[in-house]
Each structure stands twice: as C-alpha cells, then as structure tokens.
Tab-separated table of C-alpha atoms in Angstrom:
chain	number	residue	atom	x	y	z
A	93	MET	CA	12.365	44.544	38.234
A	94	GLY	CA	16.021	43.106	38.248
A	95	ARG	CA	18.389	41.954	35.527
A	96	ARG	CA	17.515	38.803	36.253
A	97	ASP	CA	13.743	39.374	35.617
A	98	ARG	CA	14.276	41.330	32.305
A	99	ASP	CA	15.700	37.982	30.799
A	100	VAL	CA	12.306	36.356	31.273
A	101	ARG	CA	10.497	35.964	28.210
A	102	ILE	CA	7.182	36.408	29.160
A	103	SER	CA	5.614	34.385	26.119
A	104	LEU	CA	1.763	33.087	25.540
A	105	GLN	CA	3.703	29.651	26.718
A	106	THR	CA	5.511	31.042	30.346
A	107	LEU	CA	1.983	32.608	30.749
A	108	ARG	CA	0.396	28.917	30.994
A	109	VAL	CA	3.255	27.556	33.022
A	110	LEU	CA	2.584	30.398	35.383
A	111	ASP	CA	-0.766	30.020	35.201
A	112	ALA	CA	-0.783	26.513	36.093
A	113	PHE	CA	1.317	27.340	39.156
A	114	LEU	CA	-1.329	30.477	40.158
A	115	GLU	CA	-4.429	27.713	40.625
A	116	ASN	CA	-2.580	27.134	43.966
A	117	PRO	CA	0.527	28.923	44.428
A	118	ALA	CA	1.611	26.449	47.422
A	119	ASP	CA	1.528	23.278	45.788
A	120	GLU	CA	4.654	21.332	44.227
A	121	LEU	CA	4.029	20.588	40.647
A	122	ALA	CA	6.172	18.271	38.546
A	123	GLY	CA	6.795	19.046	35.029
A	124	ALA	CA	4.289	16.101	34.188
A	125	ASP	CA	1.847	18.113	36.397
A	126	VAL	CA	2.118	21.244	34.494
A	127	HIS	CA	2.419	19.393	30.945
A	128	LYS	CA	-1.480	17.994	32.261
A	129	CYS	CA	-2.593	21.605	33.395
A	130	SER	CA	-1.481	23.464	30.956
A	131	GLY	CA	-1.110	21.544	27.749
A	132	LEU	CA	2.123	22.488	26.711
A	133	ALA	CA	4.926	20.138	25.482
A	134	SER	CA	7.046	18.707	26.508
A	135	GLY	CA	10.313	20.537	24.357
A	136	THR	CA	8.312	23.949	25.304
A	137	LEU	CA	7.701	23.136	28.774
A	138	TYR	CA	11.333	22.079	30.660
A	139	PRO	CA	13.258	25.024	28.795
A	140	ILE	CA	10.810	27.247	30.337
A	141	LEU	CA	10.680	25.395	33.779
A	142	LEU	CA	14.985	26.058	33.954
A	143	ARG	CA	14.435	29.283	32.349
A	144	LEU	CA	12.611	30.463	35.735
A	145	GLU	CA	14.158	28.793	37.768
A	146	SER	CA	17.576	30.001	37.113
A	147	ALA	CA	15.174	33.508	37.449
A	148	GLY	CA	14.738	32.974	40.868
A	149	TRP	CA	10.511	32.516	40.288
A	150	PHE	CA	10.797	29.170	41.051
A	151	THR	CA	12.602	26.481	43.317
A	152	SER	CA	12.670	22.751	42.640
A	153	ARG	CA	13.851	19.743	44.788
A	154	TRP	CA	13.562	16.118	44.322
A	155	GLU	CA	10.544	14.062	45.515
A	156	SER	CA	11.159	12.616	49.150
A	157	ILE	CA	10.267	9.133	48.289
A	158	ASP	CA	12.136	6.062	48.393
A	159	PRO	CA	11.705	5.219	44.497
A	160	SER	CA	11.835	1.285	45.431
A	161	SER	CA	8.897	1.320	47.505
A	162	ALA	CA	6.754	3.554	45.960
A	163	GLY	CA	7.628	1.589	42.712
A	164	ARG	CA	8.115	4.637	40.236
A	165	PRO	CA	11.399	7.000	40.404
A	166	ARG	CA	11.339	10.355	41.993
A	167	ARG	CA	9.901	13.764	40.675
A	168	ARG	CA	11.128	16.831	40.212
A	169	LEU	CA	9.130	19.362	41.452
A	170	TYR	CA	8.657	22.704	41.244
A	171	ARG	CA	7.212	25.915	43.607
A	172	LEU	CA	6.614	29.535	43.007
A	173	THR	CA	9.002	31.151	45.188
A	174	ALA	CA	7.617	34.416	47.061
A	175	ARG	CA	9.150	36.146	44.345
A	176	GLY	CA	8.115	34.710	41.603
A	177	LEU	CA	4.612	34.779	43.233
A	178	ALA	CA	4.680	38.543	43.050
A	179	GLN	CA	6.421	38.694	39.412
A	180	ALA	CA	4.060	36.922	38.646
A	181	ALA	CA	0.955	38.576	39.919
A	182	GLU	CA	2.296	41.645	38.606
A	183	VAL	CA	2.426	39.961	35.302
A	184	PHE	CA	-0.857	38.644	35.134
A	185	ALA	CA	-1.951	42.633	36.677
A	186	SER	CA	-0.632	43.720	33.782
A	187	PHE	CA	-2.631	41.907	31.019
A	188	GLY	CA	-5.624	42.802	33.457
A	189	ARG	CA	-5.943	39.870	35.677
A	190	GLY	CA	-5.790	39.106	39.069
A	191	VAL	CA	-4.103	36.600	41.215
A	192	PRO	CA	-5.319	34.864	43.779
A	193	ALA	CA	-4.245	36.090	47.404
B	95	MET	CA	15.068	-17.092	5.518
B	96	ASN	CA	14.550	-13.207	4.844
B	97	GLY	CA	12.634	-10.510	6.845
B	98	TYR	CA	9.624	-11.189	5.217
B	99	ASP	CA	9.965	-14.825	6.175
B	100	LEU	CA	10.225	-14.022	9.978
B	101	LEU	CA	7.335	-11.669	9.544
B	102	ALA	CA	5.087	-14.242	8.454
B	103	ALA	CA	6.516	-16.569	11.011
B	104	LEU	CA	5.678	-14.346	14.085
B	105	PRO	CA	2.276	-14.409	15.194
B	106	ALA	CA	0.735	-10.731	15.165
B	107	ALA	CA	0.636	-10.414	19.209
B	108	ALA	CA	4.496	-11.257	19.171
B	109	TRP	CA	4.913	-9.018	16.648
B	110	SER	CA	2.736	-5.932	18.200
B	111	GLU	CA	4.550	-6.841	21.702
B	112	ILE	CA	7.831	-6.580	20.161
B	113	CYS	CA	7.071	-2.955	18.419
B	114	LEU	CA	5.930	-1.627	21.734
B	115	ARG	CA	8.459	-2.660	23.361
B	116	ARG	CA	10.235	-0.994	21.095
B	117	LEU	CA	8.766	1.957	21.312
B	118	ASP	CA	9.366	2.049	24.971
B	119	GLU	CA	13.054	1.369	24.829
B	120	LEU	CA	13.217	4.203	21.761
B	121	ALA	CA	11.633	7.187	24.191
B	122	ILE	CA	14.022	5.793	26.637
B	123	ARG	CA	17.125	5.693	24.619
B	124	LEU	CA	16.203	9.432	23.287
B	125	ILE	CA	15.624	10.849	26.421
B	126	GLU	CA	18.946	9.618	27.873
B	127	HIS	CA	20.886	10.716	24.563
B	128	ALA	CA	18.708	14.138	25.090
B	129	ALA	CA	20.111	14.664	28.414
B	130	ARG	CA	23.697	13.703	27.558
B	131	HIS	CA	23.279	16.545	25.329
B	132	THR	CA	23.169	19.242	27.488
B	133	SER	CA	25.783	20.520	30.254
B	134	PRO	CA	27.044	17.424	32.511
B	135	ALA	CA	25.827	19.603	35.651
B	136	LEU	CA	22.699	19.330	34.156
B	137	SER	CA	22.303	16.182	31.717
B	138	GLN	CA	21.919	13.827	35.312
B	139	ARG	CA	19.118	15.973	36.712
B	140	LEU	CA	17.289	16.379	33.698
B	141	GLN	CA	17.248	12.445	32.613
B	142	GLU	CA	15.998	11.613	36.092
B	143	GLU	CA	13.444	14.447	35.798
B	144	TRP	CA	12.019	13.066	32.575
B	145	LEU	CA	12.379	9.760	32.605
B	146	ALA	CA	10.270	10.327	36.019
B	147	ASP	CA	7.858	12.118	33.809
B	148	LEU	CA	8.142	9.611	31.247
B	149	ALA	CA	6.556	7.283	33.327
B	150	ALA	CA	3.993	9.226	34.886
B	151	ARG	CA	2.635	9.175	31.251
B	152	ALA	CA	0.214	6.874	30.135
B	153	GLY	CA	0.299	5.581	26.683
B	154	ARG	CA	3.304	4.781	24.443
B	155	LEU	CA	2.570	7.787	21.806
B	156	SER	CA	1.997	9.611	24.879
B	157	ARG	CA	5.482	8.734	25.837
B	158	LEU	CA	7.562	9.062	22.585
B	159	ARG	CA	5.926	11.995	22.293
B	160	LEU	CA	7.367	13.125	25.271
B	161	ALA	CA	11.059	11.652	24.364
B	162	ALA	CA	11.229	13.741	21.496
B	163	GLY	CA	10.174	17.054	23.070
B	164	CYS	CA	12.609	16.394	25.688
B	165	TRP	CA	14.965	15.565	22.843
B	166	TRP	CA	13.748	19.258	21.595
B	167	ALA	CA	14.130	20.756	25.207
B	168	ALA	CA	17.970	19.696	25.270
B	169	ASN	CA	18.851	21.421	22.855
B	170	VAL	CA	16.930	24.734	23.958
B	171	ILE	CA	18.658	24.277	26.660
B	172	ALA	CA	22.097	23.946	26.045
B	173	ARG	CA	21.544	26.435	23.365
B	174	GLU	CA	20.379	28.782	26.227
B	175	TYR	CA	22.407	27.892	29.047
B	176	ALA	CA	25.516	27.031	30.671
B	177	VAL	CA	24.206	26.147	33.957
B	178	THR	CA	27.193	24.740	36.949
B	179	GLY	CA	26.372	23.046	40.065
B	180	LEU	CA	22.044	23.596	39.224
B	181	ALA	CA	21.892	19.762	39.107
B	182	VAL	CA	22.421	19.468	42.859
B	183	ALA	CA	21.740	22.541	43.334
B	184	GLY	CA	19.526	23.849	45.727
B	185	PRO	CA	16.831	26.530	45.576
B	186	ASN	CA	19.109	28.892	46.690
B	187	LYS	CA	21.596	28.179	44.200
B	188	ALA	CA	23.082	30.997	42.062
B	189	VAL	CA	22.155	30.387	38.072
B	190	ALA	CA	23.945	32.127	35.813
B	191	TYR	CA	22.823	33.232	31.837
B	192	ALA	CA	25.300	32.569	29.552
B	193	PRO	CA	24.842	33.977	25.533
B	194	PRO	CA	23.356	31.465	23.312
B	195	GLN	CA	26.340	28.959	22.246
B	196	ALA	CA	27.132	29.249	18.289
B	197	PRO	CA	24.928	27.013	16.663
B	198	GLY	CA	26.603	23.683	15.497
B	199	PHE	CA	26.781	21.812	11.974
B	200	LEU	CA	22.767	21.504	12.233
B	201	SER	CA	20.039	23.320	14.000
B	202	PRO	CA	17.879	22.080	16.351
B	203	ARG	CA	14.985	23.060	13.818
B	204	THR	CA	16.863	21.040	11.282
B	205	VAL	CA	17.699	18.281	12.937
B	206	ALA	CA	13.908	17.922	14.010
B	207	LEU	CA	13.103	18.001	10.693
B	208	VAL	CA	15.418	15.170	9.873
B	209	LEU	CA	13.623	13.211	12.386
B	210	ILE	CA	10.539	13.654	11.493
B	211	ALA	CA	10.960	13.105	7.843
B	212	CYS	CA	13.118	9.716	9.219
B	213	LEU	CA	9.704	8.401	11.799
B	214	HIS	CA	7.500	9.439	8.003
B	215	LEU	CA	10.158	6.998	6.258
B	216	ALA	CA	9.674	4.065	8.889
B	217	LEU	CA	6.043	4.553	8.714
B	218	ILE	CA	5.805	4.246	5.501
B	219	TYR	CA	8.389	1.085	5.063
B	220	PHE	CA	6.553	-0.966	7.815
B	221	LEU	CA	2.890	0.145	6.164
B	222	SER	CA	4.632	-0.984	2.948
B	223	ILE	CA	5.569	-4.558	4.395
B	224	GLY	CA	2.547	-4.920	6.041
B	225	VAL	CA	3.298	-5.169	9.448
B	226	ALA	CA	-0.183	-3.344	10.406
B	227	ASN	CA	-1.885	-5.789	8.172
B	228	ARG	CA	-0.105	-8.821	10.230
B	229	THR	CA	-1.205	-7.261	13.446
B	230	ALA	CA	-4.362	-6.257	12.770
B	231	LYS	CA	-5.505	-9.578	11.437
B	232	ALA	CA	-5.906	-12.323	13.829
B	233	PRO	CA	-3.566	-15.030	12.796
B	234	PRO	CA	-5.662	-18.233	11.220
B	235	PRO	CA	-6.697	-21.171	13.615
B	236	PRO	CA	-4.050	-23.977	13.394
B	237	ILE	CA	-4.537	-27.008	11.091
B	238	VAL	CA	-5.255	-30.425	12.923
B	239	VAL	CA	-4.746	-33.105	11.683
B	240	LEU	CA	-6.824	-35.961	13.472
B	241	ARG	CA	-5.402	-39.607	13.211
B	242	ALA	CA	-7.978	-42.393	12.914
B	243	GLN	CA	-7.608	-44.316	15.949
B	244	ASN	CA	-8.284	-47.953	14.492
B	245	PRO	CA	-7.613	-48.127	10.868
B	246	ASN	CA	-8.160	-51.735	10.911
B	247	ARG	CA	-12.006	-51.222	11.841
B	248	THR	CA	-14.421	-52.935	9.331
B	249	LEU	CA	-16.258	-50.420	7.474
B	250	PRO	CA	-20.192	-50.702	7.395
B	251	PRO	CA	-21.665	-52.206	5.218
B	252	PRO	CA	-22.683	-50.080	1.964
B	253	PRO	CA	-26.221	-49.510	1.042
B	254	PRO	CA	-28.310	-51.719	-0.611
B	255	LEU	CA	-28.718	-51.301	-4.239
B	256	PRO	CA	-32.353	-50.104	-5.380
B	257	PRO	CA	-34.406	-52.729	-7.315
B	258	LYS	CA	-34.212	-52.953	-10.866
B	259	PHE	CA	-37.000	-53.102	-12.891
B	260	ALA	CA	-37.135	-54.965	-16.113
B	261	HIS	CA	-39.559	-53.967	-18.466
B	262	PRO	CA	-42.458	-56.266	-19.222
B	263	LYS	CA	-43.209	-58.336	-22.063
B	264	ILE	CA	-45.622	-57.433	-24.200
B	265	ASP	CA	-47.352	-60.360	-26.172
B	266	THR	CA	-48.636	-59.380	-29.434
B	267	ILE	CA	-52.051	-60.980	-30.530
B	268	GLU	CA	-52.261	-62.316	-34.027
B	269	PRO	CA	-55.455	-61.648	-35.499
B	270	ASP	CA	-57.569	-64.430	-36.600
B	271	ILE	CA	-59.194	-62.589	-39.529
B	272	PRO	CA	-56.832	-61.827	-42.157
B	273	ILE	CA	-56.859	-57.888	-42.946
B	274	GLU	CA	-56.589	-57.110	-46.736
B	275	VAL	CA	-55.225	-53.904	-47.389
B	276	PRO	CA	-55.872	-52.242	-50.750
B	277	ALA	CA	-52.918	-52.005	-53.181
B	278	GLU	CA	-53.681	-47.979	-53.792
B	279	THR	CA	-53.204	-47.510	-49.853
B	280	GLN	CA	-49.972	-49.513	-49.651
B	281	GLY	CA	-48.031	-46.209	-50.543
B	282	PRO	CA	-45.281	-46.019	-53.273
B	283	GLN	CA	-42.818	-47.834	-51.311
B	284	ASN	CA	-44.306	-51.048	-52.254
B	285	VAL	CA	-43.755	-50.291	-56.345
B	286	PRO	CA	-41.230	-52.215	-57.810
B	287	VAL	CA	-38.521	-50.097	-59.311
B	288	ASP	CA	-36.292	-50.093	-61.619
B	289	ARG	CA	-33.141	-49.482	-61.026
B	290	SER	CA	-30.842	-49.576	-64.260
B	291	GLN	CA	-33.236	-46.736	-65.537
B	292	GLN	CA	-31.881	-44.787	-62.463
B	293	PRO	CA	-28.649	-42.305	-63.439
B	294	ASN	CA	-25.611	-44.001	-62.049
B	295	THR	CA	-24.374	-42.077	-59.058
B	296	SER	CA	-21.267	-43.706	-58.957
B	297	ALA	CA	-19.677	-41.501	-62.180
B	298	THR	CA	-19.682	-38.392	-60.306
B	299	PRO	CA	-16.107	-37.761	-59.553
B	300	PRO	CA	-14.424	-38.446	-56.358
B	301	LYS	CA	-13.906	-35.129	-54.037
B	302	VAL	CA	-11.140	-33.690	-53.512
B	303	ASP	CA	-9.864	-32.257	-50.412
B	304	ARG	CA	-9.376	-28.657	-51.732
B	305	VAL	CA	-7.868	-25.233	-49.528
B	306	ILE	CA	-7.892	-21.892	-51.928
B	307	GLY	CA	-5.115	-20.100	-51.255
B	308	GLY	CA	-4.561	-16.691	-50.335
B	309	PRO	CA	-2.532	-13.671	-48.428
B	310	GLY	CA	-0.020	-15.961	-46.112
B	311	LYS	CA	2.655	-14.862	-44.225
B	312	GLY	CA	4.808	-12.024	-44.771
B	313	PHE	CA	2.455	-10.815	-47.154
B	314	PRO	CA	3.220	-6.713	-47.028
B	315	ASN	CA	1.040	-4.567	-45.182
B	316	THR	CA	-1.867	-2.769	-46.573
B	317	ALA	CA	-0.862	0.423	-45.310
B	318	ASP	CA	2.175	0.593	-46.977
B	319	TYR	CA	0.912	0.439	-49.881
B	320	TYR	CA	-1.555	3.195	-49.735
B	321	PRO	CA	-1.775	5.593	-52.539
B	322	ASP	CA	-0.365	9.084	-51.116
B	323	ALA	CA	-3.135	11.113	-53.416
B	324	SER	CA	-5.645	8.439	-51.782
B	325	ARG	CA	-4.680	9.120	-48.430
B	326	ARG	CA	-4.810	13.154	-48.695
B	327	LEU	CA	-7.898	13.124	-50.386
B	328	GLY	CA	-9.741	10.587	-48.155
B	329	GLU	CA	-10.636	8.099	-50.319
B	330	LYS	CA	-11.084	4.445	-49.426
B	331	GLY	CA	-12.070	0.834	-51.053
B	332	VAL	CA	-12.266	-2.363	-51.523
B	333	ALA	CA	-10.773	-3.776	-54.701
B	334	SER	CA	-10.671	-7.581	-55.485
B	335	VAL	CA	-7.192	-8.920	-57.659
B	336	GLN	CA	-6.785	-12.291	-59.013
B	337	VAL	CA	-3.557	-13.707	-58.577
B	338	CYS	CA	-2.370	-16.707	-60.081
B	339	VAL	CA	0.706	-18.344	-57.881
B	340	ASP	CA	3.179	-21.356	-57.734
B	341	ALA	CA	3.632	-24.570	-55.189
B	342	SER	CA	5.825	-22.169	-53.879
B	343	GLY	CA	3.683	-19.306	-53.630
B	344	ARG	CA	5.551	-16.779	-56.584
B	345	LEU	CA	2.844	-15.221	-58.768
B	346	THR	CA	3.578	-17.363	-61.979
B	347	SER	CA	1.344	-14.129	-64.286
B	348	ASP	CA	0.733	-10.375	-63.493
B	349	PRO	CA	-2.475	-10.134	-61.182
B	350	ALA	CA	-5.889	-8.499	-62.585
B	351	ILE	CA	-8.781	-6.406	-61.203
B	352	THR	CA	-11.427	-8.935	-60.953
B	353	HIS	CA	-13.492	-5.723	-59.058
B	354	SER	CA	-12.740	-2.629	-58.643
B	355	SER	CA	-12.454	-0.444	-56.057
B	356	GLY	CA	-14.125	2.771	-57.781
B	357	ASN	CA	-11.769	4.898	-57.652
B	358	SER	CA	-7.922	4.038	-59.932
B	359	ARG	CA	-5.926	4.764	-57.317
B	360	LEU	CA	-6.754	2.550	-55.115
B	361	ASP	CA	-6.728	-0.235	-57.487
B	362	ALA	CA	-3.526	0.905	-58.981
B	363	GLY	CA	-2.097	0.860	-55.325
B	364	ALA	CA	-3.782	-2.928	-54.604
B	365	LEU	CA	-2.094	-4.321	-57.939
B	366	THR	CA	1.272	-2.645	-56.888
B	367	LEU	CA	0.426	-4.412	-53.451
B	368	ALA	CA	-0.247	-7.916	-55.182
B	369	LYS	CA	2.852	-7.857	-56.779
B	370	ALA	CA	4.761	-6.523	-54.053
B	371	GLY	CA	3.582	-10.067	-52.634
B	372	SER	CA	4.999	-12.534	-54.582
B	373	GLY	CA	6.250	-15.172	-52.627
B	374	HIS	CA	4.188	-14.622	-49.565
B	375	TYR	CA	1.070	-16.192	-50.738
B	376	ARG	CA	-0.312	-19.631	-49.120
B	377	PRO	CA	-0.598	-21.576	-52.445
B	378	THR	CA	-3.299	-23.639	-52.626
B	379	ILE	CA	-3.740	-26.993	-51.056
B	380	GLU	CA	-5.061	-29.974	-52.729
B	381	ASP	CA	-5.102	-33.194	-51.022
B	382	GLY	CA	-2.206	-32.024	-48.404
B	383	ARG	CA	-0.381	-30.870	-51.607
B	384	ALA	CA	0.597	-27.310	-52.555
B	385	VAL	CA	-0.468	-27.010	-56.220
B	386	GLY	CA	-0.594	-23.452	-58.228
B	387	SER	CA	-3.673	-22.098	-58.697
B	388	CYS	CA	-5.235	-18.971	-59.369
B	389	PHE	CA	-7.649	-17.219	-57.168
B	390	PRO	CA	-8.686	-13.833	-56.015
B	391	PHE	CA	-9.000	-12.021	-52.832
B	392	ARG	CA	-9.824	-8.592	-51.619
B	393	ILE	CA	-7.341	-5.493	-50.816
B	394	ARG	CA	-9.191	-3.516	-48.187
B	395	PHE	CA	-7.980	0.290	-48.114
B	396	GLU	CA	-9.034	2.135	-45.219
B	397	PHE	CA	-7.958	4.224	-42.311
B	398	ARG	CA	-7.564	2.936	-38.756
B	399	ASP	CA	-7.365	5.519	-35.775
C-alpha cells in the first residue's frame, strides 16, 4: 500500500461509498446516485469522493450529453479504477466480506 | 402599508409559491457560495457538479438539505485539499495532498451551528407572523355584490291583512219578575257607615324621605385599628357603635358602644376607629338635605387571608 493509500481514511462512510460502487464496479455513478445507494448526506459524500479520486481509487469525467437538448445539466460521473477496485476488495476482505468478481 | 398588511393582501397560493421559489434560490445561492469557498481550480467543477445533482433531487426540502451539505463539504474540502488542475483534470491527472490549512476565525462546525440557529429563528419568525396559518387556510370566497337590474320595478302587493273579528254583542234579558233579595244576604257593604266616627287618617304626619348616615368615603380601614393584642390572640368579633355627627360628617359627641363584641380590647378598638373616622361620616339625608343625626353602625374585626 503506497503513500497515497495510507492517506485514504477508511471510515464507515467511506465503506458505504465503496459498497455503492462495488454493487456493479463497471458502472459510472454521479454523486446523486451514490447518495441514493449509500444514504450519505452531501456534506459527507463529496469530500469522500474527492478524497478517493485524489488517492487514485476513483476516476471521474463529465457526462457526455448536450445540456440544452437533455434539459438538465451534465453530471460528474465517478467510476472505480482497477487499482481502486483492488484496494476496495482488500479492504472488504479484511472485514471478512468478499467482493464481486 | 406595513408587512402584516402585505401578508394579508397576498393570497395563500401566491405566498406558498413565493416561499418555495425563495427556497430554490436559496439552495442555488448556497451551492454557488460554497463552491466559491473552495480553491479556484475546484470551484467551477464543484459548482457544476453540485448544481447538476441539485437538479436531480426531488423535493425542495431535499434540495435545501443538499445545498446545506454542499456548503459543509466545501468547508471540508477547502480545509483538506489544495488541488491544482483537478477541475479540468482527466482521470490520470496527479492530485497532491496538502496539510490541513489553519482554521479561520470561525470553524465550519461553528458556522454550521450558527446557520442552524438562524434557520430555526427564521422558522420561529415565520410561524409567529402566521405564514403557516395563512398558507394553510384557503382564502374566503370574495363577496360579490349584485346590483338590482331594474330598480323602478313595482313590488308585488302585500298579502291581505287577516280579517278582524268583532266581539259579539250579548244582549242581556231583563227578568220580567222582580226578585227580592233578603237584607242579611246583601253583605256589610250596603250598611251605611258613619264617617264621622272613624279616626281621621289625614292627621298622620307627612312621610319624610330619610336616608340614615354611616361611614362614608375615606373612612379608616378596620384592619389599621385592629388591636395588636387581639390580633396576636386571634380575637375577633363585631361591635356596634353609636355616633352622632353633624351635617358635615363630623362627630358632635364621643361615640358609644351600643352592643359589645364581647371583648374589651375589640370594643376599645372600635371606639378608636369611630373617633378616627370623624369627618368621614356620611350624614343623614332628609328630603335631600344633610342634617345632623345619631345612628349606630357595626364594626367587624376579623382576619382575612
């Protein structure tokens, strides 16, 4: 585990965010989607997303839509990286829970 | 027109719409302010991201909670991170950690507590001025005044009055045979009375309109003349005092006990009170004129809670 991994604070809220992504690791989730899955408040959720993105566990991009035609603003989508998936699997394995293959 | 008149003039539906629109604007402004509070490189990204999530939220209260949470998140992010280029960074852009910045004048927790207190105060204010009541109650239907279409039209004639019934005249029939009534059955009213032997009622004196006097305005309070010894011993009673006063309500002679209370201390107190009330007696009125007179009155010594 590198230096950046040591800076990721694995709290209960962080585990809930990771759990939301581990339901389907290939999916890209916006902050609102993670809120629905984890139930975390936005004041807790967004710092965790940024923290995990800074640590390299997540990657993010803007949704590729035309806001004028879609009728809504574009969202920021987060996705687990391969490294993030491995780290999350390791964390959950330490708690005695497996992750989907 | 003050604020209460404005509140009363606006209908409930308009009020609800205004309040809800204000909540939406408050949420957006809160998010914009929170995003600006982060680093310049992050503020644009976070503002767009949070506004997009705000648009995805259903329910104004949920959106307001999201905005408040974003405000909290901005404080946390600004304290924990000093990120360069993350707003437009791709997935592989390096992100550097920075030590937490020194807390400002107000910590985020303090600011959050102040914000919560302000929200509560605002809620209490709106409840006190009756916004909830105005928005909950439907406005009364407007009063429509209908004008008469034809003011000169003739009214229908009133219904006829009920017929008057005259009392039937009863003719009495005079008996043809004279009836003699015995003298003893006629009663004493027919006996002639000698008026000269009756007592002359016109000799009685003319009735005088007389109102007996008594303690008047400014008469001392009984409690002030309650003997101290009697007060300590719990003695109580009623004494009748005879006083003679002139037309101005002043005593013309010393008062006297006409009916003792059964206790010498209370009797002495009653006499002292009666003397102290000189000048405050209401004189006797005869034919509308104050005259000097003597009259008794009662003084009651008793304990009151």
